[in-house]
CSV table of C-alpha atoms in Angstrom, one decimal:
chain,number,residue,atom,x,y,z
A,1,UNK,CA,62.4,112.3,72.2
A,2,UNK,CA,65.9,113.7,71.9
A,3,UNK,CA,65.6,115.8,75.2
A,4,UNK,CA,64.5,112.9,76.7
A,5,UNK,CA,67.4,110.4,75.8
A,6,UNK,CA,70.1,113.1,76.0
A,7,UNK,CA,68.8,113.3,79.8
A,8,UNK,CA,68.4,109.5,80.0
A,9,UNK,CA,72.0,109.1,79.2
A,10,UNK,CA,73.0,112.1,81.7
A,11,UNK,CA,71.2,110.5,84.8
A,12,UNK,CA,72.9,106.7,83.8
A,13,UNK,CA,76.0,107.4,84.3
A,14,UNK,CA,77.0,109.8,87.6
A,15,UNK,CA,80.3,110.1,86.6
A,16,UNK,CA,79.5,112.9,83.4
A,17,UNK,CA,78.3,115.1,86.5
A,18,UNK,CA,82.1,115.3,88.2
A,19,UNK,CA,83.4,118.3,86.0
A,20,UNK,CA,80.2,120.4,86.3
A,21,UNK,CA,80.6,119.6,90.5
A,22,UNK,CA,84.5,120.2,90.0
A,23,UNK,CA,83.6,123.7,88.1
A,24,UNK,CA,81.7,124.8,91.0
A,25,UNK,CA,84.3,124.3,93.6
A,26,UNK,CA,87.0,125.9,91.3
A,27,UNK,CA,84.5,128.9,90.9
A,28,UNK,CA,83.6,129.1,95.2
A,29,UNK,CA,85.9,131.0,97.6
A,30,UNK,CA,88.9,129.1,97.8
A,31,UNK,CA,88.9,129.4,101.6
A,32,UNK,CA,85.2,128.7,101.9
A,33,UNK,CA,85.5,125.8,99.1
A,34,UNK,CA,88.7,124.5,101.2
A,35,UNK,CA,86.4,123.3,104.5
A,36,UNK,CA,85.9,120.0,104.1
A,37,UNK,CA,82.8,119.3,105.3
A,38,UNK,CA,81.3,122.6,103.1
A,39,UNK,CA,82.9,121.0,100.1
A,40,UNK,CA,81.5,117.8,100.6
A,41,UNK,CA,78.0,119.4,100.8
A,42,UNK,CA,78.8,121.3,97.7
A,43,UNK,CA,79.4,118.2,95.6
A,44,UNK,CA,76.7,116.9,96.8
A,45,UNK,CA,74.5,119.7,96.6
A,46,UNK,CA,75.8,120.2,92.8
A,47,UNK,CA,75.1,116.7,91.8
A,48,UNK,CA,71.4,116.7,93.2
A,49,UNK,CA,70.9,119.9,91.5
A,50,UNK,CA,72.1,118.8,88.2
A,51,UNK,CA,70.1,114.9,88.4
A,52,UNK,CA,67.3,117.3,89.5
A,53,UNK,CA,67.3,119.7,86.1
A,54,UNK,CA,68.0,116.0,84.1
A,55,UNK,CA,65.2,114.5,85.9
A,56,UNK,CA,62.8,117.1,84.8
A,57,UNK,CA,63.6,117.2,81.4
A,58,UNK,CA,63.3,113.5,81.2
A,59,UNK,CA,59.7,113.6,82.7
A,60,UNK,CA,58.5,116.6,80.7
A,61,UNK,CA,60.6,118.4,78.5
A,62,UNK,CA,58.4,121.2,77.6
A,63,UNK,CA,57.4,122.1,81.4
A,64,UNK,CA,60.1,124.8,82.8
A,65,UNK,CA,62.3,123.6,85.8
A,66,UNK,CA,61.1,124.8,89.3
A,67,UNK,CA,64.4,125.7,91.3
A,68,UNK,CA,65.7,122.8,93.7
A,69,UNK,CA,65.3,124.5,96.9
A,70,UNK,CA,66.2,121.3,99.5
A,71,UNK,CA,67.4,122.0,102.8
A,72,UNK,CA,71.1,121.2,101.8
A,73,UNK,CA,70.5,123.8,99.4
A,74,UNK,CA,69.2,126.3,101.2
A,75,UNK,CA,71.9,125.7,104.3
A,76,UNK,CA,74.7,125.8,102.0
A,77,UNK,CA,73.7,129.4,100.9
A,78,UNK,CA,73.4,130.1,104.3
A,79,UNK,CA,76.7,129.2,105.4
A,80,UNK,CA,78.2,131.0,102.0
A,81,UNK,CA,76.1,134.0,103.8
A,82,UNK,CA,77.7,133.4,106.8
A,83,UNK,CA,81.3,133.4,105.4
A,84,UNK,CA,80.9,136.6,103.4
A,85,UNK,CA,80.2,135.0,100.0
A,86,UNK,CA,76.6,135.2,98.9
A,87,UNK,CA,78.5,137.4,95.8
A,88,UNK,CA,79.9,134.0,94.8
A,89,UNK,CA,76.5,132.3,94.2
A,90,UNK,CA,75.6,133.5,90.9
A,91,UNK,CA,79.5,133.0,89.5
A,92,UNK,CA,79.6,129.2,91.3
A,93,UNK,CA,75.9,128.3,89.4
A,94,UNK,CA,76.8,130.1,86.3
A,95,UNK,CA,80.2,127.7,86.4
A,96,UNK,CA,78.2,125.1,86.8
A,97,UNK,CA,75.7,125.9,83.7
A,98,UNK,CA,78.3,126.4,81.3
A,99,UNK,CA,80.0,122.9,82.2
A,100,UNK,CA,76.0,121.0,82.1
A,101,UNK,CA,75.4,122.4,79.3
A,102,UNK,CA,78.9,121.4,77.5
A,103,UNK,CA,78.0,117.9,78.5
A,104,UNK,CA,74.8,118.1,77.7
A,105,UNK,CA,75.8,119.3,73.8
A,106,UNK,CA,78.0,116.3,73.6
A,107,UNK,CA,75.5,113.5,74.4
A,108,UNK,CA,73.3,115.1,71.9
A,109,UNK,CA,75.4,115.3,69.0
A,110,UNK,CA,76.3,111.7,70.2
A,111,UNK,CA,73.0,110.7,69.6
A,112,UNK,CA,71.7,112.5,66.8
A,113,UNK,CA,72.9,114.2,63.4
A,114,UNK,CA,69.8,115.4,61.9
A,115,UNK,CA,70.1,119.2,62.1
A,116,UNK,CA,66.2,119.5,62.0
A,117,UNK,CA,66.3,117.5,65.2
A,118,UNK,CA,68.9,118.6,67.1
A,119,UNK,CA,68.3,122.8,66.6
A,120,UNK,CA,65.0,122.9,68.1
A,121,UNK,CA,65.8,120.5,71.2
A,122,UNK,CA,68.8,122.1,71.5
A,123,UNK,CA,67.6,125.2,72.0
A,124,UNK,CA,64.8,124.2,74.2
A,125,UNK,CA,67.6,122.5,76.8
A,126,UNK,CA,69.6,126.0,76.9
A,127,UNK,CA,66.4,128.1,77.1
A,128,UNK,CA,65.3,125.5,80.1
A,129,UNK,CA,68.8,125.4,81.9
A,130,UNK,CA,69.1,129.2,81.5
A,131,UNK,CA,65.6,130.2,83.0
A,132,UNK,CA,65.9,127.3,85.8
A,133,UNK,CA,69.3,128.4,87.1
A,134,UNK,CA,68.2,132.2,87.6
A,135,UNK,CA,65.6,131.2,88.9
A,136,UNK,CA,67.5,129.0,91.7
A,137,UNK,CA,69.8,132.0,92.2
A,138,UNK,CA,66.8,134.4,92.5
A,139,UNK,CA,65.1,132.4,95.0
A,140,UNK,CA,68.0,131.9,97.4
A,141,UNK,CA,68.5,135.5,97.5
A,142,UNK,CA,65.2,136.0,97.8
A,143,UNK,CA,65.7,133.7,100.9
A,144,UNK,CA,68.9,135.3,102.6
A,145,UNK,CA,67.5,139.1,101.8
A,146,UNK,CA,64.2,137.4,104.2
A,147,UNK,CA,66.8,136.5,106.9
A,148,UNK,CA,69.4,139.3,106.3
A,149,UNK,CA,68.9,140.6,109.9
A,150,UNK,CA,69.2,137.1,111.7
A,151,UNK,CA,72.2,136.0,110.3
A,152,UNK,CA,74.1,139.6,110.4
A,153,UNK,CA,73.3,139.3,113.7
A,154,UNK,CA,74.4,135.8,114.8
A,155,UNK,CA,77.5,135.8,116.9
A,156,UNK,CA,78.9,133.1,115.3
A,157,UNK,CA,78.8,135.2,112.3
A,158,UNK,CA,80.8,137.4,113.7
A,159,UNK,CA,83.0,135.2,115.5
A,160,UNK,CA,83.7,133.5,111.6
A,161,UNK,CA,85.1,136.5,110.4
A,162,UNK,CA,87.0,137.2,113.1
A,163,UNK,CA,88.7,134.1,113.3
A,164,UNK,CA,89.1,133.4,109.3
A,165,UNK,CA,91.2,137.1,109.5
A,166,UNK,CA,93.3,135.2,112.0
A,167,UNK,CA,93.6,131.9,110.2
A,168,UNK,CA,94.3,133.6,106.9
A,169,UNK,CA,97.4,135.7,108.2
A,170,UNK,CA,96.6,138.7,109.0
A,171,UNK,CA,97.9,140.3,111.8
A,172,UNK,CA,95.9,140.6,114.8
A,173,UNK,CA,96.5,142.8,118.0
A,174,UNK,CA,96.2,139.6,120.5
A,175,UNK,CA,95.3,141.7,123.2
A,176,UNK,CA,92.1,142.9,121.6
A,177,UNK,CA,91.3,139.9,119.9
A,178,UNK,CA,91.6,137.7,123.5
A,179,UNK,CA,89.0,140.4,124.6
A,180,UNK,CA,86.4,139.8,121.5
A,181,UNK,CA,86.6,136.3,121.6
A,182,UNK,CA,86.7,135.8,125.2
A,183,UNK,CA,89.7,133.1,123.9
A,184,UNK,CA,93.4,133.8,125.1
A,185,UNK,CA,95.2,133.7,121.7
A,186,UNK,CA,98.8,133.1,123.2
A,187,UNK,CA,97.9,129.8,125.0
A,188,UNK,CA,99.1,126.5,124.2
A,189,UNK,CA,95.9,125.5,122.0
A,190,UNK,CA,94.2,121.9,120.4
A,191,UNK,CA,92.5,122.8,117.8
A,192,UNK,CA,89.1,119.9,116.3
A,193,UNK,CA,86.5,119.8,114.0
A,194,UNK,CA,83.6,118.4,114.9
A,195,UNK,CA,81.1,117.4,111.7
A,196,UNK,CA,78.5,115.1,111.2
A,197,UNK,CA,76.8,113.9,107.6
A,198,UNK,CA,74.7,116.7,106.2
A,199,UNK,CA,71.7,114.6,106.3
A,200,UNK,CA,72.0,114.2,110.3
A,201,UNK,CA,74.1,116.8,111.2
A,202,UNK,CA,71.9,118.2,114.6
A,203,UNK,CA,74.3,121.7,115.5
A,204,UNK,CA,72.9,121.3,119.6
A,205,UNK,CA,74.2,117.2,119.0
A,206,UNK,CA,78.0,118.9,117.8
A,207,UNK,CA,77.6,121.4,121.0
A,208,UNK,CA,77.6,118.5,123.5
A,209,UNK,CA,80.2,116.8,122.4
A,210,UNK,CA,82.3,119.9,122.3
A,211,UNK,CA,81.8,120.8,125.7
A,212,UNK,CA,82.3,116.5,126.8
A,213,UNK,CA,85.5,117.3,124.9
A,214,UNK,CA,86.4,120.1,126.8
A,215,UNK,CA,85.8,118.3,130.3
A,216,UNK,CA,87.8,115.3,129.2
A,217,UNK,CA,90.6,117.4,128.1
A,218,UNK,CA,90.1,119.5,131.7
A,219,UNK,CA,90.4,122.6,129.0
A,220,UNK,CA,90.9,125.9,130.5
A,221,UNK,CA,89.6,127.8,128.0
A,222,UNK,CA,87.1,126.9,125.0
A,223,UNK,CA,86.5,128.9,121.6
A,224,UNK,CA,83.6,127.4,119.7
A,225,UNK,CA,82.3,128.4,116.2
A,226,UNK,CA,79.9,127.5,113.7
A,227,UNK,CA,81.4,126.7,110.3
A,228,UNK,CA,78.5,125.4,108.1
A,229,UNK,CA,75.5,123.5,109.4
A,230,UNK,CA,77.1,120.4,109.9
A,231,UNK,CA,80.6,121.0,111.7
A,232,UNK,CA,81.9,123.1,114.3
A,233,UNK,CA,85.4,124.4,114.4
A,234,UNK,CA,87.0,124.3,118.7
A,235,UNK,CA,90.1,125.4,120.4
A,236,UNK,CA,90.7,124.0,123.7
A,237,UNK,CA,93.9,124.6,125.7
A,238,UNK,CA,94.2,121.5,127.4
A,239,UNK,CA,95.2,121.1,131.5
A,240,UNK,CA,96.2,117.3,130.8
A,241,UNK,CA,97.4,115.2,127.4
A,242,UNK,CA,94.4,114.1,125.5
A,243,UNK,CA,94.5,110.2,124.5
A,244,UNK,CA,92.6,108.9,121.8
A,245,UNK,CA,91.1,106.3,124.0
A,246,UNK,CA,89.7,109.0,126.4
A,247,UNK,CA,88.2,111.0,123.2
A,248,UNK,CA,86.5,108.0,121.8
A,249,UNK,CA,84.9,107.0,124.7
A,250,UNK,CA,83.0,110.5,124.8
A,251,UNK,CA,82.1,111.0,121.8
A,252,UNK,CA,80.9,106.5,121.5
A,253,UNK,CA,77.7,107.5,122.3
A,254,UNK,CA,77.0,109.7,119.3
A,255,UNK,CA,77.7,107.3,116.5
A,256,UNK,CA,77.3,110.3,113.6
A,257,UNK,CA,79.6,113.1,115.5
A,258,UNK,CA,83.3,112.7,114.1
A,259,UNK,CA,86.4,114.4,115.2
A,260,UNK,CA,89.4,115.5,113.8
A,261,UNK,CA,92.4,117.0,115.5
A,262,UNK,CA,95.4,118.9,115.1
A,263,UNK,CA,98.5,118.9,117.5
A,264,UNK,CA,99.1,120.7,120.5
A,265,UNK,CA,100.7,124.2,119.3
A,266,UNK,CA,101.1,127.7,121.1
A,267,UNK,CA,100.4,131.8,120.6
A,268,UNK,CA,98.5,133.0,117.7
A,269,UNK,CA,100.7,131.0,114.8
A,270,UNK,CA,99.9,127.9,116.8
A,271,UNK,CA,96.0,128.4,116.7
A,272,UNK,CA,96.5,128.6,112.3
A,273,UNK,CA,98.8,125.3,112.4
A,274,UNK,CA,96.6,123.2,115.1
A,275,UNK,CA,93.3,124.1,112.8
A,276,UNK,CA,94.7,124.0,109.9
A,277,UNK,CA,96.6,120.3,110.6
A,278,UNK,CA,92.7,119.8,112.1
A,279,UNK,CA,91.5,120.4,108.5
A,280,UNK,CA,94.1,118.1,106.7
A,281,UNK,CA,93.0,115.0,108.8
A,282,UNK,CA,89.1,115.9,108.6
A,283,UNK,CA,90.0,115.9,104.4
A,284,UNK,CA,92.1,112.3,105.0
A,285,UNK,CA,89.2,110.6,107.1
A,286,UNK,CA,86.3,112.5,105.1
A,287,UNK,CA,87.6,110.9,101.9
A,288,UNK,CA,88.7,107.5,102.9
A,289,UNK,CA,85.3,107.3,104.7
A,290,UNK,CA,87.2,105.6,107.6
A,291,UNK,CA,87.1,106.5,111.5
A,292,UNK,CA,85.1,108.1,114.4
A,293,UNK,CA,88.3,110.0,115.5
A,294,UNK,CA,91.4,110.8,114.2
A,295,UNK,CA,94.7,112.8,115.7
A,296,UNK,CA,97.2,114.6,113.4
A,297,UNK,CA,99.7,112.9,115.3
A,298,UNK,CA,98.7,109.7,113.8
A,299,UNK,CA,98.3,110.1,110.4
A,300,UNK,CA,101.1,113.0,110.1
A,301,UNK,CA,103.0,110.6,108.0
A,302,UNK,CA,99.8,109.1,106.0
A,303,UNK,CA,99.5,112.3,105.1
A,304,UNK,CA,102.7,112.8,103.6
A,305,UNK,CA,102.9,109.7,101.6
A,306,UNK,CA,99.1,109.8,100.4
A,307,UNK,CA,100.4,112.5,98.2
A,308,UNK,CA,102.2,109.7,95.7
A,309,UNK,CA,99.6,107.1,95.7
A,310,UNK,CA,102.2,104.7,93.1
A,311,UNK,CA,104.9,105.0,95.9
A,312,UNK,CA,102.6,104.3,98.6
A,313,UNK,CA,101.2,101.3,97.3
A,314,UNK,CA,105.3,100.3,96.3
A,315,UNK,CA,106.0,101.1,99.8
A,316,UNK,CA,103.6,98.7,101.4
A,317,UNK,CA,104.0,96.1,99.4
A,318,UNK,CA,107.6,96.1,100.0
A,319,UNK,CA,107.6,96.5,103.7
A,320,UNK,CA,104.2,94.5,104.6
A,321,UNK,CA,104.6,91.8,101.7
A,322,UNK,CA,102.2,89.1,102.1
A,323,UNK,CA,100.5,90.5,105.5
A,324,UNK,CA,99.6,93.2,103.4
A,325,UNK,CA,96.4,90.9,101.5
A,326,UNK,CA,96.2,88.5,104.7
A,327,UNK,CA,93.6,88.7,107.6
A,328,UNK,CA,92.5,92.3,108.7
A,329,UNK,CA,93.0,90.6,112.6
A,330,UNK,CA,96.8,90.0,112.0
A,331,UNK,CA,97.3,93.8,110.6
A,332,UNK,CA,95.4,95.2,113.3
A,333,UNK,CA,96.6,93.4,116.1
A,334,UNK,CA,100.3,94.0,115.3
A,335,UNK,CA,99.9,97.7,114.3
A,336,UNK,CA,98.5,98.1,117.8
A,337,UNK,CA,101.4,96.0,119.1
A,338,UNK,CA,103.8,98.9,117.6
A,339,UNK,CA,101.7,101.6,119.3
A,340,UNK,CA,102.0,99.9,122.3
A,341,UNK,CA,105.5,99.8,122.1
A,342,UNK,CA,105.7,96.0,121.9
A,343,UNK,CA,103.6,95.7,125.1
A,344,UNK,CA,101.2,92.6,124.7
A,345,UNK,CA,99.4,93.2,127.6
A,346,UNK,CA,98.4,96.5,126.7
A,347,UNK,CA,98.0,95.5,123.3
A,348,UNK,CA,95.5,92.8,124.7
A,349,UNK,CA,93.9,95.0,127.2
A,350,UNK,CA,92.9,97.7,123.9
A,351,UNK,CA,91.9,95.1,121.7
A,352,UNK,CA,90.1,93.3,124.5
A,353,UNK,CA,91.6,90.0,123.7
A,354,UNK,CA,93.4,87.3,125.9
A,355,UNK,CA,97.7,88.3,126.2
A,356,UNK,CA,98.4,84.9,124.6
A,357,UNK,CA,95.9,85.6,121.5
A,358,UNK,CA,97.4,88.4,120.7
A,359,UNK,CA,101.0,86.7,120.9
A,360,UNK,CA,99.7,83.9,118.2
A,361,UNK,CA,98.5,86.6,116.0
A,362,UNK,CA,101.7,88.3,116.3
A,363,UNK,CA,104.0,85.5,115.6
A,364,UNK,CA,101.6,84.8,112.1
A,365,UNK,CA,101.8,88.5,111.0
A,366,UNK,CA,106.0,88.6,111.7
A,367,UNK,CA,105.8,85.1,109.4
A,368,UNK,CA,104.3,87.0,106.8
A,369,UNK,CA,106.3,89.7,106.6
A,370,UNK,CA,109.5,90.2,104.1
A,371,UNK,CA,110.9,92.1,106.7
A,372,UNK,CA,111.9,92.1,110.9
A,373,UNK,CA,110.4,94.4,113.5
A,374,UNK,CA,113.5,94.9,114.7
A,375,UNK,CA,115.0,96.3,112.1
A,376,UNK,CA,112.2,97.7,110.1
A,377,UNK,CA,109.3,98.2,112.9
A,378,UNK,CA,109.1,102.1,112.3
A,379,UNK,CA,108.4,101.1,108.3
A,380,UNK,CA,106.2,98.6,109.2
A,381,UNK,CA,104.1,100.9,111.5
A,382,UNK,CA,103.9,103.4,109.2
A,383,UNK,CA,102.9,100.7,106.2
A,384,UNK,CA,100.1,99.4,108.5
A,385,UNK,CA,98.8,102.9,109.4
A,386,UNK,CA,98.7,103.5,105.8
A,387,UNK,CA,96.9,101.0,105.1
A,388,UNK,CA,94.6,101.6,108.4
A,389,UNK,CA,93.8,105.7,107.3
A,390,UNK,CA,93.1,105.3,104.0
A,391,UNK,CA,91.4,102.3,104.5
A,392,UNK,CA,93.6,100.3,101.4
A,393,UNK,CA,93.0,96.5,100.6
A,394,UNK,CA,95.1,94.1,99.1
A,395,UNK,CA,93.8,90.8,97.4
């Protein structure tokens, strides 16, 4: 009955499971375990795995715990293949165990005090958790040993490594690498990410939009790469100035494709910053669960302030005031306003509304504000983004 209720009490509350996801991150590459997209499926991956061990033990605690082998699972060892760091399996589950178990101890000593109770069922749930993570680690071994040869030979694969040398700093001969990549490395380059939710992700889906992006951008050149099964990492070097307008249009039609990109940077220092700002504004969307595409450029200074969450919040009330809790129209309409650069036609023509509606809702947002947009319409932009990006809402 113990095993049982000490499960019980594991699966009820999800938030008990954060420090044994959080060990597993902290035990992955750091590189590898710093892709957003690869994270996210790790903490979810982590938290199925550890409801799916629970689970088990709840149902029948004498029966030993078949390994979870989903196809999350099973891609995610695949990718770590990929990147070089099937070695980092065993450590990153063995993390994990340590921390499950630590929980799991505590809820049982919670429950119970009667040593002739708690020694045996103890036992059993360390013999159980033991025996069910080697075998988890055994059978997705088993599984990458099976398709050693396919993914040694995949030229992504060996595009990755390539390009995570670059990204990581060390130096390249540009010549050569231009040559292996088929990518000119001293170009003026914008780098994207391109993901979709695990669940949905469909790689030939990310392909097509890559290339649409690389016709709207009328890109010279295009460097494509598979990071994990559900994003893509591109370089484009743009013949014309991409607008977010003319990006959302091509990717509308695929409602689960999302993008994220960096600024426009040049040679081979300029591919690591583009990606890398790429990679901070996949992380800002990704959390906040917010928007179809995003630019660096944008959220550049959401970025910066996100960092101090107590300041932020300071910051936006004092700047935004009451039109911080009042209708999401007003904040919308007048953000776009400052975008525009205090064009109401254009403003109208974006938000596809009539000239003079968007005056009214301008004139009720200034009334609510503490401050004046001529004096303070940087701050207030930047309060309204904030609020916009990380998707923030006042009562």
């Amino acid at each position: 009955m113990l095993l049982r209720n000490t499960s019980k009490v594991l699966l009820a509350d999800p938030t008990l499971l954060r420090p044994i996801q959080e060990a597993v991150a902290n035990a992955t590459d750091r590189r590898f375990g710093s892709d957003p997209s690869i994270a996210e499926a790790i903490g979810e991956a982590t938290r199925a795995n550890a409801q799916h061990w629970a689970r088990s033990m709840y149902e029948d605690p004498q029966r030993d715990v078949e390994p979870n082998l989903t196809s999350q699972i099973v891609g995610i060892a695949r990718d770590g293949y990929r990147w070089g760091e099937e070695d980092t399996f065993r450590a990153s589950y063995h993390a994990g165990q340590q921390v499950m178990w630590s929980i799991w101890m505590k809820i049982a000593f919670s429950l119970c005090d009667e040593p002739d109770v708690l020694l045996p069922a103890l036992d059993r749930a360390s013999r159980s958790l033991s025996f069910w993570i080697e075998g988890t680690v055994s059978a997705l071994i088993d599984i990458l040993e099976q398709e050693r040869a396919a993914l040694s030979g995949d030229q992504h694969v060996r595009r990755l490594e390539l390009i995570n040398l670059i990204l990581g700093g060390a130096p390249v001969p540009a010549t050569a690498v231009d040559q292996r990549l088929g990518y000119p490395l001293r170009a003026k380059h914008l780098g994207v990410i391109l993901w979709a939710p695990a669940q949905v992700a469909d790689r030939e889906t990310l392909v097509q939009v890559a290339s649409r992006l690389g016709r709207v951008a009328e890109s010279r050149n295009q460097l494509l790469v598979q990071a994990s099964a559900s994003s893509l990492w591109l370089w484009l070097t743009p013949g014309i100035p991409v607008s977010p307008e003319a990006l959302e249009a091509a990717v509308a039609p695929y409602r689960d494709v999302r993008l994220a990109i960096g600024s426009l940077d040049e040679g081979v220092d300029g591919f690591r910053r583009t990606h890398d700002r790429a990679v901070e504004t996949q992380r800002l969307v990704q959390t906040h669960n917010a928007h179809q595409v995003a630019f660096y450029d944008e959220v550049a200074a959401v970025l910066l302030l996100a960092r101090d969450d107590a300041r932020l919040r300071e910051f936006i009330h004092a700047i935004l005031g009451p039109l911080a809790s009042g209708p999401q129209e007003l904040r919308d309409t007048l953000r776009m306003f400052i975008h525009q650069r205090y064009n109401a036609s254009r403003t109208a023509e974006l938000l596809f509304a009539h000239r003079n509606t968007v005056l009214q809702r301008i004139r009720r947002a200034q009334d609510r504000l503490p401050v004046t947009l001529d004096r303070h319409g940087t701050n207030v932009g930047i309060a309204l983004d904030a609020m916009h990006w990380l998707n923030l809402q006042y009562e």
